[in-house]
PDB file of C-alpha atoms in Angstrom:
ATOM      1  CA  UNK A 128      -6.539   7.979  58.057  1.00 65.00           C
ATOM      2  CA  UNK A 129      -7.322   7.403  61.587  1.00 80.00           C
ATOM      3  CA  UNK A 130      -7.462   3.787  62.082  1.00 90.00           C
ATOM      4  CA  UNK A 131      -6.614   0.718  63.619  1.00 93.00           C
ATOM      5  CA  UNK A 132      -7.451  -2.522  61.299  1.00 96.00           C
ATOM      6  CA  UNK A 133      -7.393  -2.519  57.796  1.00 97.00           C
ATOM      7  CA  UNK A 134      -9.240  -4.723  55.385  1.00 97.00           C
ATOM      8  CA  UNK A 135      -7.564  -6.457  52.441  1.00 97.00           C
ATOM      9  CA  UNK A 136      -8.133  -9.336  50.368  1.00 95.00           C
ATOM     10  CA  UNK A 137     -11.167 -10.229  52.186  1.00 94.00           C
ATOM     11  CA  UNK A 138      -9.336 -10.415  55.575  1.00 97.00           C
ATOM     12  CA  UNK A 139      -8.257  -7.944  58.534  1.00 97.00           C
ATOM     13  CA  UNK A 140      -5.217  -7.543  59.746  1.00 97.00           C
ATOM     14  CA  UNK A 141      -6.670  -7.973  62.880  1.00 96.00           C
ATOM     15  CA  UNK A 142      -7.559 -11.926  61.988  1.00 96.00           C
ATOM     16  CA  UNK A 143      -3.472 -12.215  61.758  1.00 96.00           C
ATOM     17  CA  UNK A 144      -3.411 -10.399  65.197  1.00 96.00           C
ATOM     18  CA  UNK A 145      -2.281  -6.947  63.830  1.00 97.00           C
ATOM     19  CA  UNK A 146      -3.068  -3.485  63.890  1.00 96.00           C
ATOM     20  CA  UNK A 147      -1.945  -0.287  61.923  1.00 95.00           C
ATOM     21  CA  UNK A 148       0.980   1.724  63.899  1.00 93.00           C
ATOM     22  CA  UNK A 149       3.782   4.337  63.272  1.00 90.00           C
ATOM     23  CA  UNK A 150       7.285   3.446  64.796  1.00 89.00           C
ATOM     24  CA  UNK A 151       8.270   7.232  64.149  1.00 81.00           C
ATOM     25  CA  UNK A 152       6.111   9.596  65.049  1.00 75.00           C
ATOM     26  CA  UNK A 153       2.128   9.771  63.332  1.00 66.00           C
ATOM     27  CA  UNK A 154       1.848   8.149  59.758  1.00 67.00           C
ATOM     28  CA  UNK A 155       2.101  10.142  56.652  1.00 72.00           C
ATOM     29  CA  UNK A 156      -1.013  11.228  55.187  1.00 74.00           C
ATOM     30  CA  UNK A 157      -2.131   9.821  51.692  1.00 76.00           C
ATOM     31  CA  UNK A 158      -0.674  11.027  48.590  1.00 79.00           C
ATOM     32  CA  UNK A 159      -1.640  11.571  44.807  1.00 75.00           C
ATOM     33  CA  UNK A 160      -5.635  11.881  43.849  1.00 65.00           C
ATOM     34  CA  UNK A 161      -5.133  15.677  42.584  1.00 69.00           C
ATOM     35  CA  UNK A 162      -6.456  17.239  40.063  1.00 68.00           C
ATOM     36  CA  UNK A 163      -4.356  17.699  36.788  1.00 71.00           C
ATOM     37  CA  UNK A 164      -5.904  20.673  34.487  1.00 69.00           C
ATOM     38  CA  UNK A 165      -5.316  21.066  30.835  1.00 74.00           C
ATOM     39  CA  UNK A 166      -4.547  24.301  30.212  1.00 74.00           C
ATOM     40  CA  UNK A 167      -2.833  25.990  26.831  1.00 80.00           C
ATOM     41  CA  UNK A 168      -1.534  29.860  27.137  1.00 76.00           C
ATOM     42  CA  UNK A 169      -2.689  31.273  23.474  1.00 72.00           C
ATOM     43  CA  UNK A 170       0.355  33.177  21.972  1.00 81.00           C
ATOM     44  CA  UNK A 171       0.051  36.996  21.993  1.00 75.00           C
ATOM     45  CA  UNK A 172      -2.776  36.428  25.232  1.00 76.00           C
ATOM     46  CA  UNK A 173      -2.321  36.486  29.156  1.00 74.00           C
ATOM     47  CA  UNK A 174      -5.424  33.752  29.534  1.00 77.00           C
ATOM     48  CA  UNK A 175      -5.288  30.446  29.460  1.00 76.00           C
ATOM     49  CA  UNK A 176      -7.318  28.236  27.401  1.00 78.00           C
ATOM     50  CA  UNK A 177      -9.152  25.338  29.200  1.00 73.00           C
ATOM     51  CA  UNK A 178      -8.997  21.727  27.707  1.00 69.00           C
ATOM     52  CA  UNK A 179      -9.955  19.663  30.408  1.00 66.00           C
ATOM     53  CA  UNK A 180      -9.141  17.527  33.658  1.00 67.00           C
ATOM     54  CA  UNK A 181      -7.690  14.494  34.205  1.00 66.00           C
ATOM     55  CA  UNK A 182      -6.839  12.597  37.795  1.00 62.00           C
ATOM     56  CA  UNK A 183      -3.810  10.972  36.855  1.00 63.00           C
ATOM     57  CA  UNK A 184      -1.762  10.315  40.200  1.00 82.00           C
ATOM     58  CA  UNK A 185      -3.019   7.372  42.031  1.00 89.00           C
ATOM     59  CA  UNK A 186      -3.804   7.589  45.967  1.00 93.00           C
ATOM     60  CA  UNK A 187      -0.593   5.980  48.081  1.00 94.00           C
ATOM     61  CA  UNK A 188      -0.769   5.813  51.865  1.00 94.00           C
ATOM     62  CA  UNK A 189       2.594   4.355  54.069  1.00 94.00           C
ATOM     63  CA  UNK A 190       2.149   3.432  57.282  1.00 94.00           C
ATOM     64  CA  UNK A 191       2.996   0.433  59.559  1.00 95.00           C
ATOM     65  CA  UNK A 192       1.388  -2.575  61.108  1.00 96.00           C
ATOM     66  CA  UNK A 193       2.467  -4.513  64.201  1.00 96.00           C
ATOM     67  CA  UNK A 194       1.322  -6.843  66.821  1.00 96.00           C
ATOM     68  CA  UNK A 195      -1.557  -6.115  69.067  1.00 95.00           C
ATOM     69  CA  UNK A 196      -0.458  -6.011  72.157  1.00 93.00           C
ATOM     70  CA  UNK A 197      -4.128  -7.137  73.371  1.00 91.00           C
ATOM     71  CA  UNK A 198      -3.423 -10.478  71.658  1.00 89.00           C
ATOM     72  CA  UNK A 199      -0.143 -11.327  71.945  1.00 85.00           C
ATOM     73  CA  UNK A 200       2.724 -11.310  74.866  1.00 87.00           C
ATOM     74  CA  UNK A 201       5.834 -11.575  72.207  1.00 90.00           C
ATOM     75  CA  UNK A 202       5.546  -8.704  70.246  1.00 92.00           C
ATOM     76  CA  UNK A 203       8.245  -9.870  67.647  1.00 95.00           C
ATOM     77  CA  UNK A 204       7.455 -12.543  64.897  1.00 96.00           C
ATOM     78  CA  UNK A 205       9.202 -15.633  63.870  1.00 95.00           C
ATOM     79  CA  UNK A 206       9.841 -16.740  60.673  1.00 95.00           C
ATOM     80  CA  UNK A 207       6.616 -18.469  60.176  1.00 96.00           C
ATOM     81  CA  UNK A 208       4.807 -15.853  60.710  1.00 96.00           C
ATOM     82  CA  UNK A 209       6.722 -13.192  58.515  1.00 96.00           C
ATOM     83  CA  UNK A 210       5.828 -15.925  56.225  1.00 96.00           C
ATOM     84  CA  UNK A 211       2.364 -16.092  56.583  1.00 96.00           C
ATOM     85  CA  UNK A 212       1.555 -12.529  56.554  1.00 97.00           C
ATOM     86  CA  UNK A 213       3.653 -11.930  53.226  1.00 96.00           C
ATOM     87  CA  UNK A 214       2.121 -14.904  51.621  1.00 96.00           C
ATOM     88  CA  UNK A 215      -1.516 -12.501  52.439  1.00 97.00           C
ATOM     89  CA  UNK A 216      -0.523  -9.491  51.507  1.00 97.00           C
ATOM     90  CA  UNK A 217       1.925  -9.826  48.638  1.00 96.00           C
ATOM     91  CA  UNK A 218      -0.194 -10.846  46.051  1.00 92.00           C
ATOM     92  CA  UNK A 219       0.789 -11.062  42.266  1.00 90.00           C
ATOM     93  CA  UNK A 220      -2.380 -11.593  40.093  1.00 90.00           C
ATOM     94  CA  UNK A 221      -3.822  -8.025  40.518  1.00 91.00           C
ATOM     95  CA  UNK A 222      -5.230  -5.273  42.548  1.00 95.00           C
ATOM     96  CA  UNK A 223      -7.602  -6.747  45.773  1.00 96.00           C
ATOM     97  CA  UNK A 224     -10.308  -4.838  47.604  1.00 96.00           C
ATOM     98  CA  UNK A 225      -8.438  -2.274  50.266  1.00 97.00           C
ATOM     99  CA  UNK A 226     -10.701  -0.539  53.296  1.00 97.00           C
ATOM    100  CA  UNK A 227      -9.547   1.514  56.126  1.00 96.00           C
ATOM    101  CA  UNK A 228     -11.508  -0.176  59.254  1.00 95.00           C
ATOM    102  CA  UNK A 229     -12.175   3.401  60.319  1.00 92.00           C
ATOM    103  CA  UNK A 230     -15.965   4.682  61.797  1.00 92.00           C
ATOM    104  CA  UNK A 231     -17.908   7.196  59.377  1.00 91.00           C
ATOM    105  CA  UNK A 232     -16.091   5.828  56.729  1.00 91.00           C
ATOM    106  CA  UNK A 233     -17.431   2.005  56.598  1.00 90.00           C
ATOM    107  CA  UNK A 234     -18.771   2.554  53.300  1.00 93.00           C
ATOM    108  CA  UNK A 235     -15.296   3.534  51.349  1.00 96.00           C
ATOM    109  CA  UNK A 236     -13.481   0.985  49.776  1.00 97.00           C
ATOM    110  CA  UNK A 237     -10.209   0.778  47.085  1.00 96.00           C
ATOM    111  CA  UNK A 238      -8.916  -1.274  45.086  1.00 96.00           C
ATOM    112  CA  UNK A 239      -5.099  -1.777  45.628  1.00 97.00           C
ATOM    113  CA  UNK A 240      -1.753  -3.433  46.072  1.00 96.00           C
ATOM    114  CA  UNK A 241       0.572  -3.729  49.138  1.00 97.00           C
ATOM    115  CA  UNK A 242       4.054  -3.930  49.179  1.00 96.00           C
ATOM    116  CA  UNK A 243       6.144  -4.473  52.443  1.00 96.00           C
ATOM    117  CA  UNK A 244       9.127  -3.846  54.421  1.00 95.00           C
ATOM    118  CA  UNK A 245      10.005  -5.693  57.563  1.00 95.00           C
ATOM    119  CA  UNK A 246      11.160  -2.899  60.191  1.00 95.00           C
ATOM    120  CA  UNK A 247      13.803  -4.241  62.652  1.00 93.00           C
ATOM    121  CA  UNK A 248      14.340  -3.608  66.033  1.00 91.00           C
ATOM    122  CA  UNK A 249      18.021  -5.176  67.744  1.00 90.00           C
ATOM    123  CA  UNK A 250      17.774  -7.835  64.475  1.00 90.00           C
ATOM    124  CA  UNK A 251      14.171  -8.757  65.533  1.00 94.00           C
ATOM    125  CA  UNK A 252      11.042  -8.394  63.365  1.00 95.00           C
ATOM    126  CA  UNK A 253       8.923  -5.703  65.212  1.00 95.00           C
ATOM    127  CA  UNK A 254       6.661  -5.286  62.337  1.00 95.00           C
ATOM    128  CA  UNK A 255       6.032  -4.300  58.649  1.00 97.00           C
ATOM    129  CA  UNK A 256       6.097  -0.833  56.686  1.00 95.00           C
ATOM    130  CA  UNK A 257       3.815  -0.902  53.927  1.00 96.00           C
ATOM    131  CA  UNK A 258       3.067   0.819  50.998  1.00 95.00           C
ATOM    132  CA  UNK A 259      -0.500   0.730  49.501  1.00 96.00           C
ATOM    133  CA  UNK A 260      -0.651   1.846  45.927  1.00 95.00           C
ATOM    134  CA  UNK A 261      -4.571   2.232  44.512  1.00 95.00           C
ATOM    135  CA  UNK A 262      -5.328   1.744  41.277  1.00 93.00           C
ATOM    136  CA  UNK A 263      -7.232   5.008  40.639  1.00 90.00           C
ATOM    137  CA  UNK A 264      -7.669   8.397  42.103  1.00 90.00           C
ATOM    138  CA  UNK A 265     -10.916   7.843  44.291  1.00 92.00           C
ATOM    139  CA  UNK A 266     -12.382   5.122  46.398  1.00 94.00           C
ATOM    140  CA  UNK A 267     -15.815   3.381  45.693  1.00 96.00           C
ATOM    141  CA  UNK A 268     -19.295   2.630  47.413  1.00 96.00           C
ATOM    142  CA  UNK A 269     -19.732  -1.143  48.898  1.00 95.00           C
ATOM    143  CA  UNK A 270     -21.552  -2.916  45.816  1.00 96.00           C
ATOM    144  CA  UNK A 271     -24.688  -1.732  44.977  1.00 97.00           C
ATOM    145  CA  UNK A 272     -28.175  -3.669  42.980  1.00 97.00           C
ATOM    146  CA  UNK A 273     -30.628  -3.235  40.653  1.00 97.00           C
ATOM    147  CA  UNK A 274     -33.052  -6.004  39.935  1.00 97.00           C
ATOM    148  CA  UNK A 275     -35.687  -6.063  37.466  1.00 96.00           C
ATOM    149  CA  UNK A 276     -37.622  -8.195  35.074  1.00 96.00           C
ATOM    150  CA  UNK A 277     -38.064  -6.560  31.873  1.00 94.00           C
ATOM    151  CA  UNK A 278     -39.676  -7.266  28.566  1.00 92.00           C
ATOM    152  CA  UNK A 279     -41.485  -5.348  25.479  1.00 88.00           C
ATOM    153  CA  UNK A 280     -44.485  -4.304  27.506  1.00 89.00           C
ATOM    154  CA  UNK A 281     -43.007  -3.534  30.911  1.00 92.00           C
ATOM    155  CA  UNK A 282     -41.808  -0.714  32.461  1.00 94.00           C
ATOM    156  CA  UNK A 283     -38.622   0.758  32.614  1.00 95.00           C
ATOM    157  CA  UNK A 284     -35.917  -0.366  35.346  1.00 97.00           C
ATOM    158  CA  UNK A 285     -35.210   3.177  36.675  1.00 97.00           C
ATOM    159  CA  UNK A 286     -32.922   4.665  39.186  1.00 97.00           C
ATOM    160  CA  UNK A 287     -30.493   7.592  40.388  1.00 96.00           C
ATOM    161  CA  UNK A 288     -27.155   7.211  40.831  1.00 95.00           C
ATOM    162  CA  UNK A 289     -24.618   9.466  42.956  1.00 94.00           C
ATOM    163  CA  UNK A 290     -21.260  10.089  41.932  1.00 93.00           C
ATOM    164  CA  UNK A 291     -18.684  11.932  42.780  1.00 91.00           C
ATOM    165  CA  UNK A 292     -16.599  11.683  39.405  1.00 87.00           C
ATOM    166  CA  UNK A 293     -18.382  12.528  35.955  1.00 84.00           C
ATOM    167  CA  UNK A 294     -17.212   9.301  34.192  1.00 88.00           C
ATOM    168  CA  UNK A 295     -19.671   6.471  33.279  1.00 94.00           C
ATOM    169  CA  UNK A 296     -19.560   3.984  35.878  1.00 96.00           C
ATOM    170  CA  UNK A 297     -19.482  -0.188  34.097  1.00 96.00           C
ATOM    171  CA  UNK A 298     -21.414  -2.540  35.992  1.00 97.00           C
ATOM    172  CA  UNK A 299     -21.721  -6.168  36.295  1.00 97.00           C
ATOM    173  CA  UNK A 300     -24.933  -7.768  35.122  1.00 98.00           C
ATOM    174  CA  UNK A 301     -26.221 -10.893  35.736  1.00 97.00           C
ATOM    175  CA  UNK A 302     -29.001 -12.058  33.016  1.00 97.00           C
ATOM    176  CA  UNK A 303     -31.783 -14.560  32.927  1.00 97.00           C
ATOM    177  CA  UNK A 304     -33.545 -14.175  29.386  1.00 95.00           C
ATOM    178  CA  UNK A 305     -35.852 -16.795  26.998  1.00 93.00           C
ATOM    179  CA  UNK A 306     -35.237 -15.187  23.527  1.00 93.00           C
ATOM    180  CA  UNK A 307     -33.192 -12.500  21.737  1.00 95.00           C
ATOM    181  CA  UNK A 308     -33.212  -9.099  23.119  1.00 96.00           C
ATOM    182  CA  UNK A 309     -32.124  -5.452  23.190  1.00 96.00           C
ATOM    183  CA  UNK A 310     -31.427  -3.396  26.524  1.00 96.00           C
ATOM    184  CA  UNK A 311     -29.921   0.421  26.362  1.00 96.00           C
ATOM    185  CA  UNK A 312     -29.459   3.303  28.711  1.00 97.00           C
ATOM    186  CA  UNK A 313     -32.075   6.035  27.336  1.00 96.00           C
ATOM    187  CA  UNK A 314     -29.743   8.489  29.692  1.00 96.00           C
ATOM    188  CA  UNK A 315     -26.475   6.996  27.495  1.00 96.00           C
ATOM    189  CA  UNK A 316     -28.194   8.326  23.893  1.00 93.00           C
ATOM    190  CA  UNK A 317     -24.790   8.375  22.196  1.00 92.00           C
ATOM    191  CA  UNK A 318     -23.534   5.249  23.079  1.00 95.00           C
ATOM    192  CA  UNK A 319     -24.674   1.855  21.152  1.00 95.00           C
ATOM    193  CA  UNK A 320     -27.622  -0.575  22.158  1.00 96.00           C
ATOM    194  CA  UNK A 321     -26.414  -3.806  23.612  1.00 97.00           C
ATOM    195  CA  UNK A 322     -28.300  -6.953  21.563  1.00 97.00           C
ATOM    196  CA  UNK A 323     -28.208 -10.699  22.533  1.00 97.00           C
ATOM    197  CA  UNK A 324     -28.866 -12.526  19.474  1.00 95.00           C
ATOM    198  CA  UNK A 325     -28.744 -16.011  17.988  1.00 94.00           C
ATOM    199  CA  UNK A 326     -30.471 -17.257  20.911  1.00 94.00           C
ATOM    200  CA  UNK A 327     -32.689 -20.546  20.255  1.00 89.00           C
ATOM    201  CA  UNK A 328     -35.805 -20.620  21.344  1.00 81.00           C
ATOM    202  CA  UNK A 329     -37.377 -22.951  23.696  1.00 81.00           C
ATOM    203  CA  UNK A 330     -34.941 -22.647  26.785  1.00 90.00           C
ATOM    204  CA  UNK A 331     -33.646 -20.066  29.027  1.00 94.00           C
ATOM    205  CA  UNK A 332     -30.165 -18.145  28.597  1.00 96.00           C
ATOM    206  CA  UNK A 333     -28.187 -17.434  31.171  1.00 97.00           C
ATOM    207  CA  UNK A 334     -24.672 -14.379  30.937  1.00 97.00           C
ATOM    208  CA  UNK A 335     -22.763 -12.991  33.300  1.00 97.00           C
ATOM    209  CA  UNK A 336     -21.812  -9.350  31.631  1.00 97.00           C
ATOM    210  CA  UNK A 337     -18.764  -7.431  33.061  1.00 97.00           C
ATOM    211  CA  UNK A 338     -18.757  -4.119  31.148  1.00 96.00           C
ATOM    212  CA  UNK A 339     -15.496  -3.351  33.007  1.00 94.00           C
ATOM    213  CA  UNK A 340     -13.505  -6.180  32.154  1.00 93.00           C
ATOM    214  CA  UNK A 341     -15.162  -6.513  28.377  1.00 96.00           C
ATOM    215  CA  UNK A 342     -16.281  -9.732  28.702  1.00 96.00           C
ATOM    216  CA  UNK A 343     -19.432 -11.934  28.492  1.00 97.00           C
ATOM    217  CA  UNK A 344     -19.866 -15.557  30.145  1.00 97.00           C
ATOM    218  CA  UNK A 345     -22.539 -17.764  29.507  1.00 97.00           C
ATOM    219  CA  UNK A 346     -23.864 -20.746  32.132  1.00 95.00           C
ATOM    220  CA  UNK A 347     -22.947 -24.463  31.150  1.00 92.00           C
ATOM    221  CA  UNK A 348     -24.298 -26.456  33.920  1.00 90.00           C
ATOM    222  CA  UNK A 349     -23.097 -25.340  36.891  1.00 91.00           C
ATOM    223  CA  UNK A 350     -20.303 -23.010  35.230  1.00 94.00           C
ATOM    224  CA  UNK A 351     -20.411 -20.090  33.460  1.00 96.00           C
ATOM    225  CA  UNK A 352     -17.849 -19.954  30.356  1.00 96.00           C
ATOM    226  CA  UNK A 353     -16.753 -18.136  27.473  1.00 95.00           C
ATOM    227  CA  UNK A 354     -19.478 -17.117  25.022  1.00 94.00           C
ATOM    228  CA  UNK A 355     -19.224 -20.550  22.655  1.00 92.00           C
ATOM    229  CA  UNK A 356     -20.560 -18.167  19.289  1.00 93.00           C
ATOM    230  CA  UNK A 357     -18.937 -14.559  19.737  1.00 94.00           C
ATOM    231  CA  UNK A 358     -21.974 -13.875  17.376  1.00 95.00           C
ATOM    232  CA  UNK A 359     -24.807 -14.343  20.292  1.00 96.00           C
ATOM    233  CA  UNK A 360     -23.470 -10.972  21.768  1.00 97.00           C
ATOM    234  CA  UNK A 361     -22.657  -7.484  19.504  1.00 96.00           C
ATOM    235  CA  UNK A 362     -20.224  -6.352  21.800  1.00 97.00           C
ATOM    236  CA  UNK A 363     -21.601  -3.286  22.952  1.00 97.00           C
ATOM    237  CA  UNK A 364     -21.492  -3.243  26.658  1.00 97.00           C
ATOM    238  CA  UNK A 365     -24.336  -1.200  28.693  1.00 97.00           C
ATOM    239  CA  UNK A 366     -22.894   2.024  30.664  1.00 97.00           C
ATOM    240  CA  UNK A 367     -24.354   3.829  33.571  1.00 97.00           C
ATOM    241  CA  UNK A 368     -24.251   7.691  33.959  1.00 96.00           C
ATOM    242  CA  UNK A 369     -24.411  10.059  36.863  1.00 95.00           C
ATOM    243  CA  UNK A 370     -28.123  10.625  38.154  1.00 95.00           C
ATOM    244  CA  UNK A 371     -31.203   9.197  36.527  1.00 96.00           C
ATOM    245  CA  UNK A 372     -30.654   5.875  34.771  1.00 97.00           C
ATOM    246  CA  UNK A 373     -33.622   4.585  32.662  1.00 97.00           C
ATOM    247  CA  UNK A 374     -33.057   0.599  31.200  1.00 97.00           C
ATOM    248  CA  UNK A 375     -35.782  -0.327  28.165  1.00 96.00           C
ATOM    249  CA  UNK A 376     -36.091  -3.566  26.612  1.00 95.00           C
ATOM    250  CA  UNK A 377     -36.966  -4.642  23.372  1.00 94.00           C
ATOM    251  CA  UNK A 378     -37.625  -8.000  22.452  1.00 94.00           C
ATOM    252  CA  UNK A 379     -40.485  -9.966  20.780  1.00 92.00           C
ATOM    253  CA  UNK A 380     -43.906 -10.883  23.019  1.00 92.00           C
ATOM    254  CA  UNK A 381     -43.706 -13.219  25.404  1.00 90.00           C
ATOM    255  CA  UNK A 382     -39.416 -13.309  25.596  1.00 93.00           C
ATOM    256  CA  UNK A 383     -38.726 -12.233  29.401  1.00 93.00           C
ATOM    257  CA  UNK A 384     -35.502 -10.487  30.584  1.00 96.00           C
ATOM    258  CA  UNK A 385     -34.208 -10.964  34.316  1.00 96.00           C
ATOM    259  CA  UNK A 386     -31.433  -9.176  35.182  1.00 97.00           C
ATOM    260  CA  UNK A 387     -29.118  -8.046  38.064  1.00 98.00           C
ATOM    261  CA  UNK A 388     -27.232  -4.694  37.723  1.00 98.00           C
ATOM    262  CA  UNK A 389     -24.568  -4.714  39.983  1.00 98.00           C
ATOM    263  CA  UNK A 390     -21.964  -1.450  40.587  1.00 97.00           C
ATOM    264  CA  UNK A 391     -19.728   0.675  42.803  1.00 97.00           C
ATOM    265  CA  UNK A 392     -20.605   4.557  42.895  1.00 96.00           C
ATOM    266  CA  UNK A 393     -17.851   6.411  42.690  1.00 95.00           C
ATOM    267  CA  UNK A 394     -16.327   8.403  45.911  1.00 94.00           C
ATOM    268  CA  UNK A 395     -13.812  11.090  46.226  1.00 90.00           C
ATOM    269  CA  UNK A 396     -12.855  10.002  49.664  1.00 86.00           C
ATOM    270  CA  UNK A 397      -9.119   9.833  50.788  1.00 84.00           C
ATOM    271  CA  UNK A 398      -8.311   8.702  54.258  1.00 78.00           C
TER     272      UNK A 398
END
């Protein structure tokens, strides 16, 4: 990591006047992210057998943040503002959106936690130590789109993706439709078609579906809520795979399927 401002929670540290420091010597470099192999010696053999990978150790990074001496003249902060800068970054619902202001590297983000420790100087407040835990092994791409209108005659909604981890990556996907439907992944054969269903006819649906989180909202007015009838949806959320992605519809003539796929690619990136 070679940087100055840090992103969290949708704001810099440099909005609170702040930028990353070290008050002994350079910061530690970022820990976990390995690679953890499987691996089972057969009795009465010298090899090993091979059972797989896993990349269980989360990425941590300490290092320190202080007051920019370009925007302030006291370098030491007062109780209100120890406040205000735990009140951003201890937060207690969840991981937030983590970035390393650092050039090359604009694209990278994580999604993390902060914890903090004032650092002292003479019984004055010269700054913070922190400790950013991710949730995962790897960082991801800024959020990426697909957009397409799909229905029994048209075409395919195709497109690559680029990962650097061979999972399947869930997206979020936003969904405009007039009539029941079925969408799948012809690169995701094994896994099950997702169906909207139930849907009267005459007006125009509209679901927000997180395959992450498991969940499906549907628009009331101005709000999207909880699906009303858990039997409008059969619960099988759409995956995306590394490289080609190719999304078919089925549905009867005339029923027309918007939709918005929205996801992070996968990066193996640890500053």
């Amino acid at each position: 990591m070679f940087a100055t401002d840090f992103l969290f929670d949708r704001q810099h540290a440099s909005d609170f006047g702040l930028m990353i420091c070290s008050f002994d010597g350079s910061p530690e470099a970022a820990s976990g992210g390995e690679i953890e192999y499987d691996v089972i010696q057969t009795p009465g053999r010298d090899r090993f057998t091979f059972y797989g990978i896993q990349s269980n150790p989360v990425i941590e990074w300490h290092f320190s943040i202080c007051k920019d001496p370009d925007q302030n003249t006291d370098l030491y902060f007062t109780q209100y503002e120890e406040s205000r800068i735990a009140k951003w970054l201890l937060q207690r619902d969840g991981y937030r959106l983590f970035q390393f202001c650092q050039e090359g590297y604009e694209d990278i983000f994580y999604y993390a936690f902060i914890n903090m420790q004032p650092h002292q100087i003479l019984g004055q407040t010269a700054g913070f130590d922190l400790t950013v835990t991710s949730d995962c092994a790897y960082g991801f791409t800024g959020i990426l789109r697909q957009k397409a209108t799909l229905s029994a005659s048209s075409r395919p909604l195709e497109f690559r993706l680029q990962s650097d981890v061979n999972t399947y990556i869930l997206p979020r996907i936003t969904i405009k439709c007039t009539g029941n439907f079925i969408i799948r992944n012809e690169n995701d054969p094994n896994h099950p078609e997702t169906e909207f269903k139930n849907l009267e006819a005459g007006r125009t649906w509209e679901f927000i579906m997180d395959t992450d989180a498991d969940t499906v909202f549907l628009k009331d007015g101005e709000n999207f809520v909880p699906l009303p009838d858990p039997s409008m949806f059969n619960w099988h959320f759409l995956r995306l795979t590394d490289g080609t992605n190719r999304i078919i519809a089925q549905a009867e003539p005339g029923i027309i399927i918007e939709t918005e796929i929205q996801y992070r690619e996968p990066r193996r990136v640890i500053l």
